[in-house]
XYZ file of C-alpha atoms in Angstrom:
181
model
C 19.479 10.468 14.574
C 19.180 13.754 12.682
C 20.864 13.353 9.297
C 21.565 10.111 7.526
C 24.397 9.211 5.190
C 23.548 8.675 1.537
C 22.456 5.140 0.695
C 23.709 3.624 -2.529
C 22.120 0.916 -4.625
C 23.340 -0.420 -7.951
C 22.083 2.589 -9.947
C 20.734 5.020 -7.360
C 21.695 7.225 -4.452
C 19.092 7.901 -1.765
C 20.158 11.085 -0.021
C 18.888 14.101 1.861
C 17.002 16.639 -0.271
C 18.328 20.078 -1.179
C 16.803 23.104 -2.896
C 18.975 22.278 -5.915
C 16.618 19.350 -6.502
C 13.653 21.634 -7.180
C 13.288 21.330 -10.961
C 13.427 17.528 -10.892
C 11.046 17.381 -7.914
C 8.603 19.745 -9.610
C 8.652 17.570 -12.749
C 7.648 14.577 -10.618
C 5.086 16.249 -8.366
C 3.303 17.963 -11.265
C 2.782 14.674 -13.149
C -0.833 13.464 -12.902
C 0.261 9.826 -13.361
C 2.644 10.010 -10.381
C 0.137 11.562 -7.966
C -2.912 9.548 -9.073
C -3.153 7.614 -5.777
C -1.813 10.353 -3.489
C -3.844 12.774 -1.370
C -2.094 15.784 -2.933
C -1.153 17.007 -6.374
C -0.539 17.551 -9.073
C 1.480 20.433 -7.634
C 2.021 23.897 -9.025
C 5.579 25.255 -8.963
C 4.814 27.165 -5.752
C 3.261 24.115 -4.063
C 6.233 21.948 -5.058
C 8.679 24.543 -3.703
C 6.791 24.884 -0.395
C 6.664 21.098 -0.049
C 10.389 20.749 -0.788
C 11.288 23.408 1.775
C 9.099 21.719 4.406
C 10.757 18.368 3.713
C 14.224 19.923 3.925
C 13.244 21.454 7.293
C 12.697 17.920 8.660
C 16.486 17.512 8.449
C 16.960 19.907 11.368
C 14.332 18.491 13.711
C 15.435 17.225 17.080
C 14.359 13.593 17.590
C 13.690 13.404 13.881
C 11.180 10.797 12.726
C 10.521 11.876 9.101
C 13.080 11.304 6.362
C 12.160 12.371 2.838
C 15.028 11.454 0.560
C 15.909 12.331 -3.009
C 16.254 9.336 -5.320
C 19.130 10.306 -7.599
C 20.445 8.378 -10.591
C 24.185 7.783 -10.210
C 24.799 8.067 -13.944
C 23.112 11.439 -14.570
C 22.612 12.991 -11.093
C 18.927 13.474 -12.023
C 16.462 13.129 -9.159
C 13.837 10.643 -10.329
C 11.823 10.239 -7.147
C 11.354 10.520 -3.422
C 11.777 7.831 -0.796
C 10.135 8.288 2.584
C 11.020 6.713 5.900
C 8.861 7.606 8.907
C 9.816 6.249 12.311
C 6.883 5.353 14.534
C 6.565 4.083 18.091
C 7.711 0.651 19.213
C 10.582 0.249 16.708
C 8.153 0.447 13.795
C 8.546 2.512 10.620
C 6.478 3.302 7.543
C 8.035 3.586 4.099
C 6.787 5.215 0.933
C 8.105 6.171 -2.478
C 7.183 7.669 -5.801
C 9.070 7.769 -9.068
C 8.996 9.982 -12.152
C 6.662 8.169 -14.572
C 9.347 8.230 -17.282
C 11.347 5.766 -15.114
C 8.583 3.285 -14.262
C 9.014 -0.448 -14.931
C 12.816 -0.288 -14.978
C 13.548 -1.836 -11.576
C 14.135 1.429 -9.707
C 11.323 0.695 -7.234
C 13.074 -2.520 -6.183
C 16.298 -0.592 -5.543
C 14.481 2.096 -3.553
C 12.667 -0.399 -1.330
C 15.867 -2.424 -0.810
C 17.614 0.776 0.303
C 14.800 1.689 2.696
C 14.715 -1.824 4.181
C 18.477 -1.783 4.661
C 18.235 1.627 6.351
C 15.388 0.526 8.585
C 16.526 -2.921 9.619
C 20.332 -2.733 9.464
C 21.098 0.916 10.253
C 18.195 2.044 12.438
C 17.433 -1.408 13.864
C 13.662 -1.247 13.506
C 11.612 -4.340 14.336
C 8.823 -3.813 11.787
C 8.492 -1.860 8.547
C 5.187 -1.354 6.789
C 3.784 0.328 3.700
C 0.263 1.353 2.736
C -0.890 1.622 -0.871
C -4.078 2.077 -2.861
C -5.593 -1.283 -3.821
C -5.642 -0.191 -7.473
C -1.956 0.795 -7.484
C -0.878 -2.431 -9.175
C 2.761 -1.320 -9.460
C 3.142 -0.895 -5.705
C 1.170 -4.045 -4.870
C 3.425 -6.107 -7.151
C 6.600 -4.406 -5.891
C 5.842 -4.882 -2.197
C 4.840 -8.512 -2.718
C 7.975 -9.157 -4.782
C 10.131 -7.660 -2.011
C 8.754 -10.112 0.553
C 6.191 -7.927 2.282
C 3.149 -9.689 3.644
C -0.313 -8.233 3.056
C -1.786 -7.782 6.523
C -4.816 -5.668 5.924
C -7.385 -4.244 3.569
C -8.768 -0.924 4.771
C -12.156 -0.056 3.278
C -12.665 3.589 2.268
C -9.589 4.452 4.325
C -8.334 7.582 2.623
C -9.971 10.384 0.680
C -8.033 10.948 -2.544
C -9.075 13.669 -4.964
C -12.593 13.745 -3.513
C -13.152 9.965 -3.523
C -12.839 7.490 -0.639
C -10.223 4.868 -1.516
C -9.378 1.411 -0.190
C -5.807 0.687 0.929
C -3.740 -2.416 1.513
C -1.352 -2.680 4.446
C 1.885 -4.570 3.784
C 4.503 -5.314 6.449
C 7.776 -7.078 7.112
C 9.514 -7.984 10.378
C 13.255 -7.694 10.877
C 13.626 -11.478 11.079
C 11.889 -11.787 7.690
C 14.268 -9.375 6.011
C 16.900 -10.867 3.788
C 19.726 -8.576 2.728
C 19.883 -8.496 -1.049
């Protein structure tokens, strides 16, 4: 599967990225609060543009495994985040997401994860979907738990983030555990 159709939730559209998304993407990727637990960032304009172009290039890969999607508000057409879906071996996929800090705690994370689960289990027919997050990223820990993910692991000093080794939690869900919302 190369391209995917846009996914709609109540208030959002998850769709393929385009260069027209640059200003909104730069606003997100340059925000220290958004990138606090990520290995990169905050990004300069040039870094954000290079990253966006690389992610758009994934759209043309044969046997594509990486999907980085724009999270667009239906009401305003503003891109408020990215949603990631990475196919792995053995019908397994990893998901990820980040949202503009101005839109935190408004239920958008729930909609994004619902969309990614629907894509993974119903459209792409994956057996297992997992997510990894920093143990101190309370927002993601709460969100993944709320969505029915099971915590399966605690990786000690798993990832170096901004010069410091960080612990991560592994959350997962099997297709038979998924309930369409």
